Short mmCIF file of C-alpha atoms in Angstrom, two decimals:
data_model
loop_
_atom_site.label_atom_id
_atom_site.label_comp_id
_atom_site.label_asym_id
_atom_site.label_seq_id
_atom_site.Cartn_x
_atom_site.Cartn_y
_atom_site.Cartn_z
CA MET A 20 -173.45 -38.77 88.47
CA THR A 21 -176.39 -37.69 85.98
CA GLY A 22 -175.91 -35.66 82.83
CA CYS A 23 -172.31 -36.58 82.60
CA THR A 24 -171.65 -38.22 79.15
CA ASP A 25 -171.92 -34.46 77.24
CA GLY A 26 -170.85 -30.92 78.22
CA ILE A 27 -170.32 -29.31 81.57
CA GLY A 28 -171.32 -32.97 83.25
CA LYS A 29 -168.79 -34.65 81.55
CA ALA A 30 -166.08 -31.96 82.31
CA TYR A 31 -166.53 -32.40 85.86
CA CYS A 32 -165.91 -36.06 85.52
CA LEU A 33 -163.03 -36.04 83.74
CA ARG A 34 -161.91 -32.93 86.23
CA MET A 35 -162.15 -34.61 89.18
CA CYS A 36 -161.21 -37.98 88.52
CA ARG A 37 -158.22 -36.69 88.76
CA LYS A 38 -158.11 -37.22 92.79
CA ILE A 39 -161.38 -39.69 93.03
CA ASN A 40 -161.09 -43.27 91.91
CA LYS A 41 -164.71 -44.27 92.21
CA PHE A 42 -168.02 -43.31 89.93
CA VAL A 43 -171.27 -44.30 89.50
CA LEU A 44 -172.08 -42.95 86.07
CA ILE A 45 -175.91 -42.56 85.52
CA GLY A 46 -176.73 -42.20 81.94
CA ARG A 47 -179.11 -43.34 78.99
CA ASN A 48 -176.38 -44.24 76.15
CA PRO A 49 -174.39 -47.04 77.02
CA GLU A 50 -171.51 -46.69 74.15
CA LYS A 51 -171.26 -42.98 75.88
CA LEU A 52 -170.61 -44.24 78.84
CA ALA A 53 -168.18 -46.39 77.66
CA ILE A 54 -166.61 -43.88 75.82
CA LEU A 55 -166.45 -41.82 79.18
CA THR A 56 -165.06 -44.59 81.41
CA ALA A 57 -161.93 -45.01 79.43
CA GLU A 58 -161.67 -41.25 78.55
CA MET A 59 -161.31 -41.26 82.61
CA LYS A 60 -159.02 -44.71 82.54
CA LYS A 61 -156.67 -42.41 80.58
CA ILE A 62 -156.45 -39.83 82.98
CA ASN A 63 -156.31 -42.16 86.04
CA PRO A 64 -156.01 -45.98 85.17
CA ASN A 65 -156.82 -46.61 88.24
CA ILE A 66 -160.68 -45.17 87.56
CA VAL A 67 -163.84 -47.81 89.03
CA THR A 68 -166.45 -46.90 87.96
CA LEU A 69 -169.88 -48.29 88.22
CA ASP A 70 -172.92 -47.60 84.51
CA ILE A 71 -175.99 -47.33 85.49
CA ILE A 72 -178.93 -46.91 81.99
CA ALA A 73 -181.93 -44.71 83.10
CA ASP A 74 -183.75 -42.23 81.00
CA PHE A 75 -185.13 -39.52 82.57
CA ALA A 76 -187.31 -38.56 79.88
CA GLY A 77 -188.93 -42.20 79.97
CA HIS A 78 -190.44 -44.12 82.56
CA VAL A 79 -186.81 -44.59 85.09
CA ASP A 80 -187.93 -46.85 88.02
CA TYR A 81 -186.83 -45.35 90.85
CA PRO A 82 -187.23 -48.19 93.15
CA ALA A 83 -184.99 -50.56 91.03
CA LEU A 84 -182.48 -47.47 91.18
CA GLU A 85 -182.12 -47.70 94.25
CA LYS A 86 -181.60 -51.26 95.06
CA LYS A 87 -178.66 -50.62 92.51
CA ILE A 88 -177.19 -47.96 94.98
CA ALA A 89 -178.06 -49.23 98.07
CA ASP A 90 -175.11 -50.81 99.38
CA LEU A 91 -172.71 -47.83 97.77
CA ASP A 92 -171.43 -45.13 100.40
CA ILE A 93 -172.07 -42.07 97.56
CA GLY A 94 -169.89 -39.05 99.21
CA VAL A 95 -170.70 -36.92 96.02
CA PHE A 96 -173.84 -36.51 94.14
CA MET A 97 -173.73 -34.40 90.98
CA ASN A 98 -176.85 -33.65 88.75
CA PHE A 99 -175.85 -32.34 85.72
CA VAL A 100 -178.88 -34.52 83.23
CA GLY A 101 -181.30 -31.37 82.03
CA VAL A 102 -183.03 -30.70 78.95
CA SER A 103 -183.48 -27.12 77.84
CA TYR A 104 -185.26 -25.97 74.14
CA PRO A 105 -183.68 -26.75 70.93
CA LEU A 106 -185.02 -22.85 70.12
CA PRO A 107 -186.42 -20.50 72.19
CA GLN A 108 -190.41 -21.46 71.51
CA LEU A 109 -193.71 -19.46 73.59
CA ILE A 110 -195.25 -22.42 75.65
CA HIS A 111 -198.15 -22.74 74.51
CA LYS A 112 -196.27 -23.70 71.01
CA MET A 113 -193.24 -25.90 73.14
CA ASP A 114 -194.91 -29.34 72.66
CA VAL A 115 -196.57 -28.78 69.06
CA ASP A 116 -192.71 -27.97 67.47
CA TYR A 117 -191.52 -30.38 69.75
CA PRO A 118 -193.60 -33.43 71.50
CA SER A 119 -193.25 -33.81 74.50
CA LEU A 120 -190.50 -31.44 75.84
CA SER A 121 -192.97 -29.75 78.63
CA TRP A 122 -192.89 -32.28 80.56
CA ASP A 123 -189.30 -33.81 79.99
CA HIS A 124 -188.42 -30.01 81.26
CA ILE A 125 -190.59 -31.45 84.67
CA ASN A 126 -188.58 -34.94 84.71
CA VAL A 127 -185.63 -34.55 83.43
CA ASN A 128 -184.83 -31.09 84.91
CA LEU A 129 -186.45 -31.45 88.26
CA VAL A 130 -187.92 -35.29 89.24
CA SER A 131 -184.39 -36.47 88.40
CA ALA A 132 -182.72 -33.82 90.87
CA THR A 133 -185.30 -34.60 93.48
CA GLN A 134 -185.65 -38.42 93.28
CA LEU A 135 -182.34 -39.22 93.51
CA SER A 136 -181.66 -36.44 96.37
CA ARG A 137 -184.30 -38.16 98.58
CA LEU A 138 -182.04 -41.94 97.92
CA ILE A 139 -178.52 -40.33 98.24
CA ILE A 140 -178.75 -38.92 101.24
CA PRO A 141 -179.68 -40.61 104.23
CA LYS A 142 -176.28 -42.83 103.81
CA MET A 143 -174.73 -39.03 103.72
CA ILE A 144 -176.28 -37.60 107.20
CA GLU A 145 -175.53 -40.90 108.77
CA ARG A 146 -171.66 -40.63 107.26
CA LYS A 147 -171.68 -36.93 108.63
CA SER A 148 -170.72 -35.78 105.55
CA GLY A 149 -171.74 -35.35 101.98
CA LEU A 150 -171.62 -33.09 98.79
CA ILE A 151 -174.99 -32.21 96.24
CA VAL A 152 -174.78 -30.10 93.41
CA TYR A 153 -177.11 -29.04 91.14
CA VAL A 154 -176.99 -27.79 87.60
CA SER A 155 -179.47 -24.59 87.80
CA SER A 156 -179.06 -21.82 85.11
CA GLY A 157 -178.22 -17.73 84.76
CA SER A 158 -181.31 -18.16 83.00
CA SER A 159 -183.64 -18.62 86.64
CA THR A 160 -182.00 -15.23 87.90
CA GLN A 161 -183.62 -12.64 85.34
CA PRO A 162 -186.64 -12.94 82.80
CA THR A 163 -186.29 -15.11 80.31
CA PRO A 164 -188.75 -14.97 77.83
CA PHE A 165 -189.59 -18.00 75.15
CA GLN A 166 -187.57 -20.43 77.72
CA SER A 167 -190.48 -19.75 80.55
CA SER A 168 -190.40 -23.74 81.33
CA TYR A 169 -187.08 -24.48 81.60
CA ALA A 170 -185.95 -20.98 83.82
CA ALA A 171 -188.60 -21.61 86.24
CA GLY A 172 -187.58 -25.55 86.84
CA LYS A 173 -183.62 -23.58 86.58
CA LYS A 174 -184.92 -21.57 89.71
CA LEU A 175 -186.63 -24.25 91.41
CA LEU A 176 -182.77 -25.94 91.59
CA ASP A 177 -181.08 -23.35 92.59
CA GLN A 178 -184.22 -22.55 95.42
CA LEU A 179 -183.57 -26.41 96.36
CA ALA A 180 -180.12 -26.27 97.28
CA ILE A 181 -180.32 -23.20 98.56
CA ASN A 182 -183.43 -24.20 101.31
CA MET A 183 -182.18 -27.79 101.97
CA SER A 184 -178.78 -25.89 103.15
CA TYR A 185 -180.83 -24.52 105.83
CA GLU A 186 -182.98 -27.75 106.07
CA TYR A 187 -179.73 -29.84 106.32
CA ALA A 188 -177.42 -27.25 108.23
CA GLY A 189 -175.10 -29.30 111.04
CA THR A 190 -175.25 -32.23 109.03
CA GLY A 191 -172.47 -32.76 107.26
CA VAL A 192 -174.35 -32.75 104.45
CA ASP A 193 -173.94 -29.86 101.98
CA PHE A 194 -175.47 -28.22 98.96
CA GLN A 195 -174.86 -26.06 96.27
CA SER A 196 -176.59 -24.67 92.96
CA ILE A 197 -174.50 -23.69 89.64
CA LYS A 198 -175.83 -21.50 87.42
CA PRO A 199 -174.13 -21.19 84.72
CA TYR A 200 -174.84 -18.73 81.80
CA TYR A 201 -173.89 -19.43 78.13
CA VAL A 202 -171.38 -22.03 77.59
CA ALA A 203 -170.06 -23.54 74.64
CA THR A 204 -171.76 -27.23 74.84
CA LYS A 205 -174.32 -28.93 72.45
CA LEU A 206 -177.49 -27.34 74.95
CA THR A 207 -176.34 -24.05 73.84
CA GLN A 208 -174.99 -25.39 69.79
CA ASN A 209 -178.65 -24.16 68.07
CA LYS A 210 -179.03 -20.97 70.26
CA LEU A 211 -175.73 -19.56 70.13
CA GLN A 212 -174.60 -21.47 66.74
CA HIS A 213 -170.97 -21.47 68.24
CA ASN A 214 -169.99 -24.83 66.68
CA TYR A 215 -168.56 -26.01 70.16
CA SER A 216 -166.01 -22.32 70.10
CA TYR A 217 -165.05 -20.64 72.77
CA THR A 218 -164.32 -16.58 73.82
CA THR A 219 -164.15 -15.40 77.52
CA MET A 220 -167.98 -14.31 77.96
CA ILE A 221 -168.87 -18.02 76.83
CA PRO A 222 -166.11 -20.27 77.88
CA SER A 223 -165.41 -24.38 77.23
CA ALA A 224 -166.78 -26.95 79.03
CA GLU A 225 -163.30 -27.45 80.72
CA GLU A 226 -162.62 -23.87 81.92
CA TYR A 227 -166.13 -22.93 83.37
CA THR A 228 -165.17 -26.40 84.90
CA ARG A 229 -161.92 -25.50 86.07
CA GLN A 230 -163.21 -22.54 88.19
CA ALA A 231 -166.85 -23.72 89.19
CA LEU A 232 -164.90 -26.60 91.20
CA GLY A 233 -163.06 -23.45 93.04
CA THR A 234 -165.93 -22.89 94.42
CA ILE A 235 -167.00 -25.86 96.20
CA GLY A 236 -167.64 -25.14 100.22
CA ARG A 237 -167.35 -21.41 99.07
CA PHE A 238 -170.62 -20.96 97.83
CA VAL A 239 -173.68 -22.68 98.34
CA THR A 240 -175.16 -20.48 94.78
CA THR A 241 -173.12 -19.50 92.11
CA HIS A 242 -172.95 -19.11 88.90
CA GLY A 243 -169.18 -20.77 88.99
CA TYR A 244 -167.79 -18.36 86.69
CA ASP A 245 -164.74 -15.82 87.85
CA LYS A 246 -161.18 -15.31 87.41
CA GLY A 247 -161.34 -15.46 90.88
CA PHE A 248 -161.99 -18.63 90.97
CA ASN A 249 -159.42 -21.44 91.03
CA ASP A 250 -160.31 -25.38 91.08
CA LEU A 251 -159.21 -27.63 94.25
#
C-alpha cells in the first residue's frame, strides 16, 4: 500500500485489515506509519506490517525497494499515493506558485504506479493470482480546467488499468482503477473548505471505501461510489 497514512488509502487499510493480516505500508513519514499500524492492530491484533520509508516526490531507489520486497508474496498492490493542486492553477504558473509540483505530478502520481507494478507483477503471474488497484480521479473523465496536469496523469492511471486488464488476461491478475470525485480528505480540503465534514455528494473516506471495495471483481474502471455498492 502506498499513500496509506491519510485519506482513502488509510481508509482502505483500516477496512481491509479486518480480513487481511499482513501489510507492506510505504510512506514518507515514519510517525504516521506507526500511528496507522497501531490503529490497525486495535481492529485486528494479528496484524503484521512491514514499513518502508519512501518519498516519491524525491529520489526513490527502486532497485533497493525491489530488494526489500523480493522475498515477499504480495497478493494485492494498491497505489494510493498522489499529489493534487493546493488550489486550481494555470499550468505555466504552477511551478511558480508551487515549486516542483509539475514534477510531483509525474513522479508521485505516475512513476510510483508503473514502477511498483513492474516489480510486483511477476510473482503474481507465477502464483496465477493477484490484484492491482490504482486510484485515478473523476477529473480524468471530463474537462477539468486549471487542474490539467493532475487530471491528465489520472487519465493515464485509468487507461493503465484498462490496458493491463487485457494484456494480462488469463494470468489470474486483476486490475482496477477507481475514479473518486470529491471525497472529504486532506487532498480536497483547500479546494472545498469542507473541514472534513461529509455529505451524500462528498462522502467521507470511510464511506467511499466501504462502497468502492464492493466493486472489486465487478469493474475494471469505476467511480466506486453508488448506493448499490457494498463492500466484500
